[in-house]
């Protein structure tokens, strides 16, 4: 009997989720005696359930190399949650599909929710005594998975954010009467991405104020600080996480808008927290302001991805294959950082049970005075943004991979 | 008597305004027999009036090279408008300052308004019979100056926009039920920047719809097109200029908000036209939407600047010096494109009189069916985004120039 592998991508896309896909394919090819065919599921677990499976073995090496610079999830992503009840009929469909495609290895690239899916599948396969190794490959720009030093995807997003803050600082300081520029960064529950703005201080001043969701946002303290900074510098650069909350746990834009229903704030929520805080500063301090939302480019700006991040994403895919062939299952590949001056990670594993549905927030002892980030964070994050990815261009513009996506053939069931 | 030159930057900063500064300094140094000292005015014409003049001759060649990758206007910018009345007292102050610093050459790097300032100074110097050559060096991401094939600053902004649309397309197509993603691009009066999104079609599909300020925005037609595209593709990528207007010339967000004062639109204007149109699509078509404002990074993303643009900006500075030394004054340096297959520009000049306060809008015959851009534009714009700038990094992050900014010494007036 053949043993085939199936690769799934899910959750929000990043610039390196396709690099992990590359790492898996590339390594699996080397073990063709153990892994006969390499399949991909279109749109995560939905592809398996709905029989949208492609044969990745048909793709050429020349084309696959483009995965290393193609943002987004080339196999398509999903947010499908499997039932907690392992008797649910979806599991039966999955089992039939696994048998039909002779799957012996499932590789799921994703974040929290995807690890939960992988975990459920592991338990199900054990329950029905079906031999299929399940390995999770971490991926999220949010850097909020536990039991791992950092997640693939974070370094590239952090690099984009650090560069953008450096550039914004040089742009907004040109005016005699500059603006209070409030920049909104992704991260509902964890401040890792917003903190990355601090890396801009390596060669410049960096943001004047940085607000993460981990500490309650104090409006009065914020306005006092802005006022003081502006009177000294004639501009201010402020990083805010989209998820900052007041001391009762309400998102700050909701809290401010509720208190100002009939004034000029209106439904500023449409434009997010940067615009609500801009209005606040304008109304309360009478200063010129501008809201800037970094938005989707944070997670798809492949032209400035970190080579370290790409290489690590590839390696996470590679080690997933090796660990599966070594008989491991129900685990997520992890990276541990070695102690010592030089940055070095080793690739280990953690139980899916331990990682699914947990969130790693930003360390409170790295937050200074509610609005600044300590040098410990810079030491932690700086190695992750090193190295420039190779730009793969055609006519001077990015040329991404277009897989052939040839449908895989199921075993004829007797 | 010495003959010194003074360089001024004004208008909105770009990623190549400092490259033109570099071009001027580098060329002026070669002509030290004719140009004794190279001065810079801090914050444009304000620096001259308020005596904030620095001696750029003090800066080292090693440091100046960083100007080629430093975004923003390193000398600071201004939006000061000189009076139409040449008897205004500001002109007298300027004249005294020019005499004090023994200025024989003024180089103004800027857009429309700056060319107007340069023009007024030319007329004033003529009137008072003061021998000072005045040369304008074009700069604007908007590409809206007349008598020039394209403006320095546009190519880099266009490159950022084209790359970002390519990346966004790869990001938003990953979902089974994607979003109508409406991306707001700079450009109040001219659609050149928004049109640059079309370059993403070189290696992909590019935006499904593109709306420029040059043609009135038809809400009904827009909704019909979005509905049709979404039903086929399960997502839509739309580029809109911040300056799109209805058929009466009202900004579209004002027009929509006026008609919907009491509904869920509220004061969406805070978030700009992308959020207003997102609300429109959500309310009228019941589709998931997302507004993305490209915002300031369009004009300061130096990490992805076009090498062609940088070289041309340097050359415009260089030829400004040569033309001034050749006795020209009251002109702006221009670039003319040669006919033929290979892209080639020559550096000529136009009268400031002709360029000041004129706007070059996007050609109507390059707009297809109100919402697409023709291949003529691609042929026009593609050469402008070619070539990657050298990244100048320290610890993996951009290291920009920090000029010493040593105050220049005025001649002791007898």
Coordinates of C-alpha atoms in Angstrom, one line a residue, chain A residues 6-381:
Chain A
X6 CA -1.5 15.7 2.6
X7 CA -0.6 19.3 3.3
X8 CA -3.2 21.9 4.5
X9 CA -2.9 25.6 5.1
X10 CA -5.3 27.5 7.4
X11 CA -5.9 30.7 9.3
X12 CA -4.8 34.1 8.1
X13 CA -2.3 34.1 5.3
X14 CA 1.3 35.4 5.9
X15 CA 4.3 35.9 3.7
X16 CA 6.0 32.7 4.8
X17 CA 3.1 30.1 5.0
X18 CA 4.1 29.1 1.4
X19 CA 7.7 28.7 2.5
X20 CA 6.7 26.1 5.0
X21 CA 4.8 24.4 2.2
X22 CA 8.0 24.5 0.2
X23 CA 9.9 22.9 3.1
X24 CA 7.5 20.1 3.4
X25 CA 7.4 19.3 -0.4
X26 CA 11.1 19.5 -0.7
X27 CA 11.8 17.2 2.2
X28 CA 9.0 14.8 1.3
X29 CA 10.5 14.3 -2.2
X30 CA 13.7 13.1 -0.7
X31 CA 11.8 10.3 1.1
X32 CA 9.9 9.0 -1.9
X33 CA 10.3 5.4 -0.7
X34 CA 8.2 6.3 2.4
X35 CA 6.0 9.0 1.0
X36 CA 4.7 8.1 -2.4
X37 CA 2.7 11.1 -3.3
X38 CA 2.5 14.6 -2.0
X39 CA -1.0 16.0 -2.0
X40 CA -2.4 19.5 -1.1
X41 CA -5.8 20.2 0.2
X42 CA -7.5 23.3 -1.2
X43 CA -8.9 25.5 1.6
X44 CA -7.6 23.6 4.6
X45 CA -9.8 20.9 6.1
X46 CA -12.6 21.8 3.7
X47 CA -10.6 20.6 0.8
X48 CA -10.3 17.2 2.4
X49 CA -14.0 17.0 3.3
X50 CA -15.2 18.3 -0.1
X51 CA -12.6 16.3 -2.1
X52 CA -10.6 19.2 -3.5
X53 CA -7.2 17.6 -3.4
X54 CA -4.4 18.4 -5.8
X55 CA -1.2 16.5 -6.6
X56 CA 1.7 18.6 -5.7
X57 CA 4.1 16.0 -7.1
X58 CA 3.1 17.4 -10.5
X59 CA 4.7 20.8 -9.8
X60 CA 8.2 21.5 -11.2
X61 CA 11.1 22.4 -9.0
X62 CA 11.6 25.6 -11.0
X63 CA 8.0 26.7 -10.2
X64 CA 8.1 25.6 -6.6
X65 CA 11.0 27.8 -5.8
X66 CA 8.6 30.8 -6.3
X67 CA 6.8 29.6 -3.2
X68 CA 9.6 31.3 -1.2
X69 CA 8.5 34.7 -2.3
X70 CA 4.8 34.3 -2.8
X71 CA 2.6 35.8 -0.1
X72 CA -0.8 34.4 0.8
X73 CA -1.8 30.8 1.2
X74 CA -1.4 29.2 -2.2
X75 CA -3.5 26.2 -1.3
X76 CA -6.2 28.5 0.1
X77 CA -7.1 28.9 3.7
X78 CA -10.0 27.9 5.9
X79 CA -11.5 28.8 9.3
X80 CA -13.5 25.6 9.6
X81 CA -13.8 24.3 13.2
X82 CA -14.2 20.5 13.7
X83 CA -16.7 19.3 16.3
X84 CA -15.5 18.3 19.8
X85 CA -17.7 15.2 19.3
X86 CA -15.5 12.7 17.5
X87 CA -18.6 10.8 16.5
X88 CA -19.6 13.8 14.3
X89 CA -20.2 12.7 10.7
X90 CA -17.5 15.0 9.4
X91 CA -14.9 12.8 11.0
X92 CA -16.3 9.8 9.1
X93 CA -16.0 11.6 5.8
X94 CA -12.5 12.6 6.7
X95 CA -11.6 8.9 7.4
X96 CA -13.0 7.7 4.1
X97 CA -11.1 10.4 2.3
X98 CA -7.9 9.5 4.1
X99 CA -8.4 5.9 3.1
X100 CA -9.3 6.9 -0.4
X101 CA -6.1 8.9 -0.8
X102 CA -4.0 6.4 1.2
X103 CA -2.9 9.2 3.6
X104 CA -0.3 8.3 6.1
X105 CA 0.8 11.8 7.0
X106 CA -1.1 15.0 7.5
X107 CA 0.8 18.3 7.7
X108 CA -1.2 21.3 8.9
X109 CA 0.4 24.8 8.6
X110 CA -1.5 27.3 10.8
X111 CA -2.0 29.1 14.1
X112 CA -4.0 28.4 17.2
X113 CA -7.2 27.2 15.5
X114 CA -5.3 25.0 13.1
X115 CA -3.4 23.3 15.9
X116 CA -6.8 22.6 17.5
X117 CA -8.0 21.0 14.3
X118 CA -4.7 18.9 14.2
X119 CA -5.2 17.9 17.8
X120 CA -8.8 16.7 17.2
X121 CA -7.7 14.7 14.1
X122 CA -4.9 13.0 16.2
X123 CA -7.5 12.0 18.8
X124 CA -9.9 10.8 16.1
X125 CA -7.3 8.7 14.3
X126 CA -6.2 7.1 17.6
X127 CA -9.9 6.3 18.4
X128 CA -10.5 4.6 15.1
X129 CA -7.1 3.1 15.1
X130 CA -6.1 4.6 11.7
X131 CA -2.4 5.0 11.2
X132 CA -1.9 8.6 10.1
X133 CA 0.7 10.9 11.6
X134 CA -0.5 14.4 12.3
X135 CA 2.0 17.2 12.5
X136 CA 1.4 20.9 13.1
X137 CA 3.6 23.5 11.5
X138 CA 3.4 26.9 13.3
X139 CA 2.4 30.0 11.4
X140 CA 1.1 33.4 12.5
X141 CA 2.2 37.0 12.3
X142 CA 0.8 37.5 15.8
X143 CA 3.6 35.5 17.5
X144 CA 1.1 34.4 20.1
X145 CA 1.7 30.6 20.1
X146 CA 3.0 29.0 23.3
X147 CA 6.0 26.7 23.7
X148 CA 7.8 28.3 20.8
X149 CA 10.4 31.1 20.9
X150 CA 8.6 32.9 18.1
X151 CA 6.4 31.9 15.2
X152 CA 7.2 31.8 11.4
X153 CA 5.5 34.9 9.9
X154 CA 6.3 37.2 12.8
X155 CA 9.8 38.2 11.7
X156 CA 8.7 39.3 8.3
X157 CA 5.7 41.3 9.6
X158 CA 8.0 42.8 12.3
X159 CA 10.5 43.8 9.6
X160 CA 7.8 45.5 7.5
X161 CA 6.6 47.3 10.6
X162 CA 10.0 48.4 11.8
X163 CA 10.9 49.7 8.3
X164 CA 7.6 51.5 7.9
X165 CA 8.0 53.3 11.3
X166 CA 11.5 54.4 10.3
X167 CA 10.2 55.8 7.0
X168 CA 7.2 57.4 8.7
X169 CA 9.4 59.2 11.2
X170 CA 11.5 60.6 8.4
X171 CA 8.4 61.7 6.5
X172 CA 6.5 63.4 9.3
X173 CA 9.4 65.3 10.9
X174 CA 9.9 67.4 7.7
X175 CA 7.2 69.9 8.6
X176 CA 7.6 73.0 10.8
X177 CA 4.2 72.2 12.3
X178 CA 4.0 68.4 12.1
X179 CA 1.1 66.1 12.9
X180 CA 0.4 63.8 15.8
X181 CA 0.6 60.6 13.7
X182 CA -1.2 57.6 15.2
X183 CA -0.3 54.3 13.5
X184 CA -2.5 51.3 14.1
X185 CA -0.9 47.9 14.1
X186 CA -2.5 44.5 14.0
X187 CA -2.9 42.3 17.1
X188 CA -6.2 42.0 18.9
X189 CA -4.9 40.2 22.0
X190 CA -1.1 40.3 21.9
X191 CA 1.2 43.3 21.4
X192 CA 4.1 41.5 19.6
X193 CA 3.5 43.3 16.3
X194 CA 3.0 46.7 17.8
X195 CA 6.1 46.3 19.9
X196 CA 8.1 45.7 16.6
X197 CA 7.7 49.4 15.9
X198 CA 10.4 49.8 18.7
X199 CA 13.0 48.3 16.3
X200 CA 12.9 51.6 14.4
X201 CA 14.8 53.1 17.3
X202 CA 17.9 51.1 16.2
X203 CA 18.9 53.8 13.7
X204 CA 16.5 56.6 14.7
X205 CA 14.3 57.7 17.5
X206 CA 11.5 55.2 16.9
X207 CA 7.9 55.9 18.0
X208 CA 7.4 58.3 20.9
X209 CA 4.7 56.2 22.4
X210 CA 3.8 52.5 22.0
X211 CA 0.5 51.1 23.3
X212 CA -0.1 47.3 23.6
X213 CA -3.3 45.5 24.5
X214 CA -1.6 43.9 27.5
X215 CA -1.9 47.0 29.7
X216 CA -5.1 49.1 30.1
X217 CA -5.1 52.3 28.0
X218 CA -5.3 55.4 30.1
X219 CA -6.8 58.3 28.1
X220 CA -5.7 61.1 30.4
X221 CA -2.1 59.8 30.7
X222 CA -2.0 59.4 26.9
X223 CA -3.2 63.0 26.3
X224 CA -0.7 64.4 28.8
X225 CA 2.2 62.5 27.1
X226 CA 1.1 63.6 23.6
X227 CA 0.9 67.2 24.7
X228 CA 4.3 67.2 26.2
X229 CA 6.0 65.4 23.3
X230 CA 4.4 67.7 20.7
X231 CA 5.5 70.9 22.5
X232 CA 9.1 69.6 22.4
X233 CA 9.3 68.1 18.9
X234 CA 6.4 69.7 16.9
X235 CA 5.3 66.2 15.9
X236 CA 4.7 62.9 17.5
X237 CA 4.8 59.3 16.2
X238 CA 2.6 56.9 18.1
X239 CA 2.1 53.1 17.7
X240 CA -1.1 51.6 18.9
X241 CA -2.3 48.0 18.8
X242 CA -5.8 47.6 17.2
X243 CA -6.7 45.7 20.4
X244 CA -6.0 48.3 23.1
X245 CA -8.7 48.3 25.9
X246 CA -9.7 50.5 28.8
X247 CA -9.4 49.2 32.4
X248 CA -12.7 47.5 32.1
X249 CA -11.6 45.5 29.1
X250 CA -13.6 47.4 26.5
X251 CA -11.9 48.1 23.2
X252 CA -10.9 51.8 23.5
X253 CA -12.6 52.9 20.3
X254 CA -15.9 51.5 21.6
X255 CA -15.4 53.1 25.0
X256 CA -14.6 56.5 23.5
X257 CA -17.4 56.4 21.0
X258 CA -19.9 55.4 23.6
X259 CA -19.0 58.5 25.7
X260 CA -19.1 60.8 22.7
X261 CA -22.1 59.6 20.7
X262 CA -23.4 63.0 19.8
X263 CA -20.2 64.8 19.0
X264 CA -17.9 64.8 16.1
X265 CA -16.6 61.3 16.7
X266 CA -19.6 59.8 14.9
X267 CA -19.0 56.2 13.8
X268 CA -15.3 56.6 13.6
X269 CA -15.1 52.9 14.4
X270 CA -15.4 52.3 10.7
X271 CA -11.8 53.6 10.4
X272 CA -10.5 51.8 13.5
X273 CA -8.7 52.9 16.7
X274 CA -6.1 55.2 14.9
X275 CA -8.9 57.5 13.7
X276 CA -10.7 57.5 17.0
X277 CA -7.6 58.5 18.9
X278 CA -6.8 61.1 16.2
X279 CA -10.2 62.6 16.8
X280 CA -9.6 62.5 20.5
X281 CA -6.2 64.4 20.2
X282 CA -7.7 66.9 17.8
X283 CA -10.7 67.6 20.0
X284 CA -8.9 67.6 23.4
X285 CA -5.5 69.1 22.5
X286 CA -6.4 71.0 19.3
X287 CA -3.4 69.6 17.5
X288 CA -3.1 68.5 13.8
X289 CA -3.4 64.7 13.6
X290 CA -3.3 61.8 11.2
X291 CA -4.4 58.2 11.6
X292 CA -2.5 55.6 9.6
X293 CA -3.7 52.0 9.6
X294 CA -0.9 49.6 8.5
X295 CA -3.7 47.1 7.5
X296 CA -3.2 44.1 5.3
X297 CA 0.3 44.9 4.0
X298 CA 1.6 43.8 7.4
X299 CA 0.9 40.2 6.6
X300 CA 1.5 40.2 2.9
X301 CA 4.4 42.6 2.1
X302 CA 6.6 39.8 0.7
X303 CA 8.9 42.4 -0.9
X304 CA 10.4 43.1 2.5
X305 CA 10.2 39.7 4.1
X306 CA 12.9 38.5 6.5
X307 CA 15.3 35.9 5.1
X308 CA 15.7 34.5 8.6
X309 CA 11.9 34.1 8.8
X310 CA 11.7 32.4 5.4
X311 CA 14.5 30.0 6.2
X312 CA 12.9 29.1 9.5
X313 CA 9.5 28.6 7.9
X314 CA 11.2 26.2 5.4
X315 CA 12.9 24.4 8.2
X316 CA 9.7 24.0 10.2
X317 CA 8.2 22.3 7.2
X318 CA 11.3 20.1 6.7
X319 CA 11.4 18.9 10.3
X320 CA 7.7 18.2 10.3
X321 CA 8.4 15.6 7.6
X322 CA 11.4 14.1 9.4
X323 CA 9.6 14.0 12.7
X324 CA 6.6 12.3 11.1
X325 CA 8.8 9.7 9.4
X326 CA 10.4 9.1 12.8
X327 CA 7.0 8.1 14.1
X328 CA 5.9 11.2 15.9
X329 CA 2.3 12.4 15.8
X330 CA 0.1 14.8 17.6
X331 CA 2.9 17.4 17.8
X332 CA 3.7 20.9 16.6
X333 CA 7.2 21.6 15.4
X334 CA 8.8 24.3 17.6
X335 CA 11.8 26.5 17.6
X336 CA 13.9 27.0 20.8
X337 CA 16.5 29.7 21.0
X338 CA 20.0 28.7 22.3
X339 CA 21.5 30.8 25.0
X340 CA 24.7 32.7 24.0
X341 CA 25.6 35.7 22.0
X342 CA 24.9 34.3 18.6
X343 CA 21.4 33.7 17.5
X344 CA 20.7 30.0 16.9
X345 CA 17.5 28.0 17.0
X346 CA 16.9 24.3 17.3
X347 CA 13.8 22.5 16.0
X348 CA 12.0 20.5 18.6
X349 CA 8.3 19.7 19.2
X350 CA 5.5 20.2 21.6
X351 CA 2.3 18.3 22.2
X352 CA -0.7 19.8 20.2
X353 CA -2.7 19.4 23.4
X354 CA -0.5 22.0 25.0
X355 CA -0.5 24.5 22.2
X356 CA -4.0 24.5 20.9
X357 CA -6.2 27.4 22.2
X358 CA -3.5 28.9 24.3
X359 CA -2.2 32.5 23.7
X360 CA 1.3 33.9 24.5
X361 CA 0.9 37.5 25.4
X362 CA 3.7 40.1 25.5
X363 CA 5.7 40.0 28.7
X364 CA 4.5 42.8 31.1
X365 CA 8.1 43.3 32.4
X366 CA 9.1 44.4 28.9
X367 CA 6.6 47.3 28.9
X368 CA 7.9 50.5 30.4
X369 CA 5.6 53.1 31.9
X370 CA 2.7 51.8 29.9
X371 CA 3.9 53.4 26.7
X372 CA 7.4 52.2 25.9
X373 CA 9.2 48.9 25.2
X374 CA 12.4 47.8 26.9
X375 CA 15.7 46.8 25.3
X376 CA 15.1 43.1 26.2
X377 CA 12.5 43.1 23.4
X378 CA 15.0 44.6 20.9
X379 CA 17.5 41.9 21.8
X380 CA 14.8 39.3 21.3
X381 CA 13.3 40.6 18.1

